[in-house]
Each structure stands twice: as C-alpha cells, then as structure tokens.
Coordinates of C-alpha atoms and ligand atoms in Angstrom, one line a residue:
X1272 CA -139.5 -87.2 -11.4
X1273 CA -142.7 -85.4 -11.4
X1274 CA -143.1 -82.2 -13.8
X1275 CA -143.3 -80.3 -10.6
X1276 CA -140.1 -81.7 -9.1
X1277 CA -138.5 -81.3 -12.4
X1278 CA -139.5 -77.7 -12.7
X1279 CA -138.1 -76.8 -9.2
X1280 CA -134.8 -78.8 -10.0
X1281 CA -134.4 -77.0 -13.1
X1282 CA -134.8 -73.6 -11.3
X1283 CA -132.5 -74.3 -8.8
X1284 CA -129.6 -75.6 -11.4
X1285 CA -130.4 -72.3 -13.0
X1286 CA -129.8 -70.3 -9.7
X1287 CA -126.5 -72.1 -9.2
X1288 CA -125.2 -71.8 -12.6
X1289 CA -126.1 -68.0 -12.3
X1290 CA -124.5 -67.7 -8.9
X1291 CA -121.5 -69.7 -9.8
X1292 CA -120.9 -67.6 -13.3
X1293 CA -120.9 -64.2 -10.9
X1294 CA -118.4 -65.8 -8.6
X1295 CA -116.1 -66.6 -11.4
X1296 CA -116.6 -63.6 -13.5
X1297 CA -115.8 -61.4 -10.4
X1298 CA -112.6 -63.7 -9.6
X1299 CA -111.4 -63.3 -13.4
X1300 CA -111.6 -59.5 -13.3
X1301 CA -110.4 -59.0 -9.8
X1302 CA -107.6 -61.0 -10.5
X1303 CA -106.1 -58.5 -13.0
X1304 CA -104.1 -61.0 -15.1
X1305 CA -106.0 -59.9 -18.2
X1306 CA -107.1 -56.5 -19.6
X1307 CA -110.1 -55.4 -18.1
X1308 CA -113.0 -55.5 -20.7
X1309 CA -115.6 -52.8 -20.5
X1310 CA -118.4 -52.6 -22.9
X1311 CA -120.5 -49.4 -23.1
X1312 CA -124.1 -49.6 -24.1
X1313 CA -125.7 -45.9 -24.8
X1314 CA -129.5 -45.4 -24.1
X1315 CA -131.5 -42.4 -24.7
X1316 CA -133.0 -41.1 -21.4
X1317 CA -135.2 -38.7 -23.1
X1318 CA -137.2 -41.3 -25.3
X1319 CA -140.4 -40.0 -24.0
X1320 CA -140.0 -36.4 -23.8
X1321 CA -139.3 -33.4 -25.9
X1322 CA -135.5 -33.7 -25.7
X1323 CA -135.2 -36.9 -27.4
X1324 CA -133.9 -35.8 -30.9
X1325 CA -131.4 -33.6 -29.2
X1326 CA -130.0 -36.6 -27.0
X1327 CA -130.2 -39.2 -30.0
X1328 CA -128.1 -36.9 -31.8
X1329 CA -125.6 -36.6 -28.9
X1330 CA -125.3 -40.5 -28.8
X1331 CA -124.7 -40.3 -32.5
X1332 CA -122.1 -38.2 -32.1
X1333 CA -120.2 -40.3 -29.4
X1334 CA -116.8 -41.9 -30.0
X1335 CA -114.9 -44.5 -28.3
X1336 CA -112.0 -42.3 -27.7
X1337 CA -114.3 -40.0 -25.3
X1338 CA -113.8 -42.7 -23.0
X1339 CA -110.1 -43.4 -23.2
X1340 CA -109.2 -41.3 -20.0
X1341 CA -110.8 -43.7 -17.9
X1342 CA -108.5 -46.5 -18.7
X1343 CA -105.6 -43.7 -18.7
X1344 CA -107.0 -43.0 -15.2
X1345 CA -106.7 -47.0 -14.0
X1346 CA -103.3 -47.1 -15.5
X1347 CA -101.9 -44.1 -13.9
X1348 CA -103.5 -45.1 -10.3
X1349 CA -102.5 -48.6 -10.3
X1350 CA -98.7 -47.3 -10.3
X1351 CA -99.6 -46.2 -6.7
X1352 CA -100.1 -49.8 -5.5
X1353 CA -98.6 -53.2 -5.4
X1354 CA -100.4 -54.0 -8.8
X1355 CA -97.1 -52.7 -10.8
X1356 CA -98.2 -54.5 -14.0
X1357 CA -101.7 -53.0 -15.1
X1358 CA -102.7 -55.2 -17.7
X1359 CA -104.8 -52.7 -19.5
X1360 CA -108.5 -51.8 -19.9
X1361 CA -110.3 -52.1 -23.4
X1362 CA -113.5 -49.8 -23.5
X1363 CA -115.7 -50.6 -26.3
X1364 CA -118.6 -48.5 -27.3
X1365 CA -121.5 -50.4 -28.7
X1366 CA -124.6 -49.5 -30.6
X1367 CA -127.4 -47.9 -28.5
X1368 CA -130.0 -50.2 -26.8
X1369 CA -133.4 -49.0 -27.8
X1370 CA -134.9 -49.8 -24.2
X1371 CA -134.7 -48.0 -20.8
X1372 CA -133.0 -50.1 -18.1
X1373 CA -135.2 -51.1 -15.1
X1374 CA -135.6 -48.1 -12.7
X1375 CA -134.3 -48.3 -9.1
X1376 CA -137.0 -47.4 -6.5
X1377 CA -136.1 -43.9 -5.2
X1378 CA -136.0 -43.0 -1.4
X1379 CA -135.3 -45.7 1.1
X1380 CA -134.1 -49.1 -0.5
X1381 CA -134.8 -51.9 1.4
X1382 CA -132.3 -54.9 0.7
X1383 CA -135.1 -57.0 -0.8
X1384 CA -136.0 -54.0 -3.2
X1385 CA -132.1 -54.0 -4.1
X1386 CA -132.2 -57.6 -4.8
X1387 CA -135.4 -57.4 -6.9
X1388 CA -133.7 -54.3 -8.8
X1389 CA -130.7 -56.4 -9.5
X1390 CA -132.5 -59.3 -10.9
X1391 CA -134.5 -57.0 -13.4
X1392 CA -131.0 -55.3 -14.4
X1393 CA -129.8 -58.9 -15.2
X1394 CA -132.6 -59.9 -17.0
X1395 CA -132.6 -56.6 -19.0
X1396 CA -128.9 -57.2 -19.9
X1397 CA -129.7 -60.9 -20.8
X1398 CA -132.3 -59.6 -23.1
X1399 CA -130.7 -56.7 -24.9
X1400 CA -127.0 -57.8 -25.0
X1401 CA -125.2 -61.0 -26.2
X1402 CA -124.4 -63.4 -23.1
X1403 CA -121.4 -65.7 -24.1
X1404 CA -119.5 -62.8 -25.7
X1405 CA -119.9 -60.8 -22.6
X1406 CA -118.8 -63.3 -20.0
X1407 CA -116.1 -61.6 -17.8
X1408 CA -116.9 -58.3 -19.3
X1409 CA -118.2 -55.3 -17.4
X1410 CA -121.4 -54.0 -19.1
X1411 CA -122.2 -50.4 -18.4
X1412 CA -125.4 -49.1 -19.6
X1413 CA -125.1 -45.2 -20.0
X1414 CA -128.3 -43.4 -20.0
X1415 CA -127.8 -39.8 -21.5
X1416 CA -130.2 -36.9 -20.5
X1417 CA -130.4 -33.5 -21.7
X1418 CA -131.2 -32.7 -18.0
X1419 CA -131.9 -29.3 -16.3
X1420 CA -129.3 -26.8 -15.1
X1421 CA -128.8 -27.5 -11.2
X1422 CA -131.1 -30.4 -11.2
X1423 CA -129.5 -33.6 -10.2
X1424 CA -129.9 -36.8 -12.4
X1425 CA -131.3 -40.3 -11.3
X1426 CA -128.8 -42.2 -8.8
X1427 CA -126.3 -44.3 -10.9
X1428 CA -125.8 -47.8 -9.7
X1429 CA -122.9 -50.4 -10.2
X1430 CA -123.5 -54.0 -9.2
X1431 CA -120.5 -56.3 -8.2
X1432 CA -122.3 -59.4 -8.9
X1433 CA -123.1 -59.7 -12.6
X1434 CA -120.6 -57.0 -13.4
X1435 CA -123.2 -54.5 -14.5
X1436 CA -124.1 -50.8 -13.9
X1437 CA -126.5 -48.1 -14.8
X1438 CA -124.8 -44.6 -15.3
X1439 CA -127.0 -41.7 -15.6
X1440 CA -125.0 -38.7 -17.4
X1441 CA -125.5 -35.6 -19.2
X1442 CA -126.0 -35.4 -23.1
X1443 CA -123.6 -32.6 -23.1
X1444 CA -120.2 -32.3 -24.8
X1445 CA -119.2 -29.7 -21.7
X1446 CA -120.0 -32.5 -19.3
X1447 CA -117.9 -35.2 -20.7
X1448 CA -115.2 -34.9 -18.3
X1449 CA -117.7 -35.1 -15.6
X1450 CA -119.5 -38.0 -17.3
X1451 CA -116.3 -39.9 -17.2
X1452 CA -115.9 -39.4 -13.3
X1453 CA -119.4 -41.2 -12.9
X1454 CA -118.5 -43.5 -15.3
X1455 CA -115.2 -44.6 -13.6
X1456 CA -117.0 -44.6 -10.2
X1457 CA -119.8 -46.8 -11.4
X1458 CA -116.9 -49.1 -12.9
X1459 CA -115.2 -49.3 -9.5
X1460 CA -118.5 -50.3 -7.9
X1461 CA -118.7 -53.4 -10.2
X1462 CA -115.1 -54.3 -9.1
X1463 CA -116.2 -54.1 -5.5
X1464 CA -115.4 -50.6 -4.3
X1465 CA -117.7 -49.0 -1.9
X1466 CA -118.9 -45.6 -1.6
X1467 CA -117.0 -43.3 0.8
X1468 CA -118.9 -40.0 1.3
X1469 CA -121.5 -39.2 4.1
X1470 CA -125.0 -38.0 4.1
X1471 CA -123.8 -34.5 3.3
X1472 CA -121.6 -35.5 0.4
X1473 CA -118.5 -35.0 2.3
X1474 CA -115.5 -37.3 1.9
X1475 CA -115.4 -39.8 5.1
X1476 CA -112.0 -39.7 6.7
X1477 CA -109.7 -41.6 6.2
X1478 CA -111.3 -43.9 3.6
X1479 CA -112.7 -41.2 1.1
X1480 CA -109.0 -39.4 1.0
X1481 CA -106.7 -40.2 -1.5
X1482 CA -103.8 -39.4 1.0
X1483 CA -105.2 -40.1 4.5
X1484 CA -101.7 -40.4 5.9
X1485 CA -100.3 -37.0 5.0
X1486 CA -99.7 -34.8 7.9
X1487 CA -101.9 -31.9 7.1
X1488 CA -105.3 -33.4 6.5
X1489 CA -106.6 -30.4 4.6
X1490 CA -107.0 -29.3 2.0
X1491 CA -106.6 -32.7 -0.1
X1492 CA -105.5 -32.1 -3.6
X1493 CA -107.6 -34.5 -5.3
X1494 CA -110.8 -36.3 -4.8
X1495 CA -111.0 -39.9 -3.8
X1496 CA -112.9 -41.4 -6.6
X1497 CA -115.6 -43.3 -4.5
X1498 CA -115.9 -40.2 -2.2
X1499 CA -116.5 -37.9 -5.4
X1500 CA -115.3 -34.8 -3.9
X1501 CA -112.0 -32.8 -2.9
X1502 CA -112.0 -32.5 0.9
X1503 CA -110.8 -28.9 1.4
X1504 CA -112.0 -28.6 4.8
X1505 CA -113.9 -30.5 7.4
X1506 CA -116.9 -28.9 6.3
X1507 CA -116.4 -28.2 2.7
X1508 CA -115.8 -30.4 -0.3
X1509 CA -115.3 -29.3 -4.1
X1510 CA -116.4 -31.0 -7.3
X1511 CA -113.3 -32.4 -9.1
X1512 CA -113.2 -30.8 -12.7
X1513 CA -112.0 -34.0 -14.4
X1514 CA -110.5 -37.8 -13.9
X1515 CA -106.9 -35.7 -13.6
X1516 CA -108.3 -34.4 -10.3
X1517 CA -109.3 -37.8 -9.0
X1518 CA -107.4 -40.5 -7.3
X1519 CA -108.0 -44.2 -6.1
X1520 CA -107.4 -44.0 -2.3
X1521 CA -105.7 -47.1 -0.5
X1522 CA -109.1 -48.3 0.6
X1523 CA -110.6 -48.6 -2.7
X1524 CA -107.4 -50.0 -4.0
X1525 CA -107.8 -52.8 -1.3
X1526 CA -111.4 -53.4 -2.2
X1527 CA -110.7 -54.1 -5.8
X1528 CA -107.5 -56.3 -5.1
X1529 CA -104.9 -53.6 -6.0
Ligands
ZN604 ZN1 -121.4 -45.0 -5.7

C-alpha cells in the first residue's frame, strides 16, 4: 500500500471509529440503565477583560452541590413517564480549563458551519479532557461571565453526537438558579431533546407545553424546559424562577427515550 493510500485508509478508519463511538455512547446514555454521568468543566469567560479576577474568584467558590438540583429535577420529572426507575445522575465538578472553547459563528448558521464547529468542539474536548475516562459521560463546558445587566450572553449549545455542550452563564450567585435551568436545557440537548420555542421566544404549542392536554391551555403553571418560558397567554411567556418551576413535557420525554 502506498503512503497516500495508507493515510486515506487511516483517516477513514478514524472517522468510522469516531462515528461508531458516538453512536455507542448515545445508545448507552439513552438506554437509562445506569446512572447518567455528567462532568462539568468551568471556564473563565472574562479571561481577556477587566472582570477576569472577579470571575476567577467566582469559579473558585463553586461547589459541586450547587448543581444537585439538576439531578433532583431529572429524578422528579422521570416519575411522570414510563421510566419509573430513574437510575440517578452523578454530576461532577472538575477543575477549571484555562482555555476558551471554540466560538460558534453568530447569526445565520449553515449546516456546514455547524458541522465545522462541532468538530472543533470535539477537538477542544480531546485536547483538554481525558478521553478514556470520559467515554459515555456528558461533558459540559460551563463558561462563566460577569456579564452586563440586561445584555444576553452568547448562545449556549448542546451536541447530541459526542455528548458535549458549551453553556454560557453568569458568574453571580444570585443567578445560580437561572444558570441551572440553562445547564439542564443544554444537558437535554446532548440527550437528543430539541428546542420548543418560536422566533419570539414564545413556547410552541403543543410541544413547548408541560401539560398540552389540559383543557385550559393558558396559563401554564410551569415552563417546559426546552421551551424555556412559562406560557401565560398566547402572546406572553415569563421566565421561570428556578428548576422547580420547570417541567419535562411529553415531547421532550419522548425525544430522550423516557
Ligand atoms: Zn436549546
């Protein structure tokens, strides 16, 4: 075999291995037969600005127990569905990664740029986190920002293939409950759930409603986690205060194989 052929062969083999591993990992987590393993890697999103020290101090103050309510949320919601025996969720907080994750293109994202970004993210994960010990685990890169009042952060993204997510949150204790909502949302993306809100941020009926079958459609009492808001009127939706005000609706449950 010539060198060129060998190189192509090796590349193809690598691609098949990566694709095969992704499929296997996806089947493993969506089988819900063993506890869901989630690893959180904090990242300082203010490394290049004047808020760096402040955000660094916030990251240093993080404790694993701050994320416990995410596991509780899954446990409690699973009881509404045929998954009677939720195997549990282990969320582990790892030390900070001193490098920023790849930036997704803002604005209109073509399919090709989405693929390119997902490859860059996989490469980032490969370089900054252990490979073997993370097989079958969901890795979430949580980027903390001091942020500005009323100014939204970059869009967070969860990838089903590769079980990876990049989540942008506020480095602020008063935002911890909101941060956990965003983390749970992206975590569900990695498990195959899709967004359920329209261009105006309004929950889409029926999929974005926790109780779509209820006779009285409005107001809903909680937010479908993939819709992100509580639909109170056809043209109005409010932001839930915490995960206790969120729910996993029937469509999302179906998507994550519950
Ligand atoms: Zn989303």
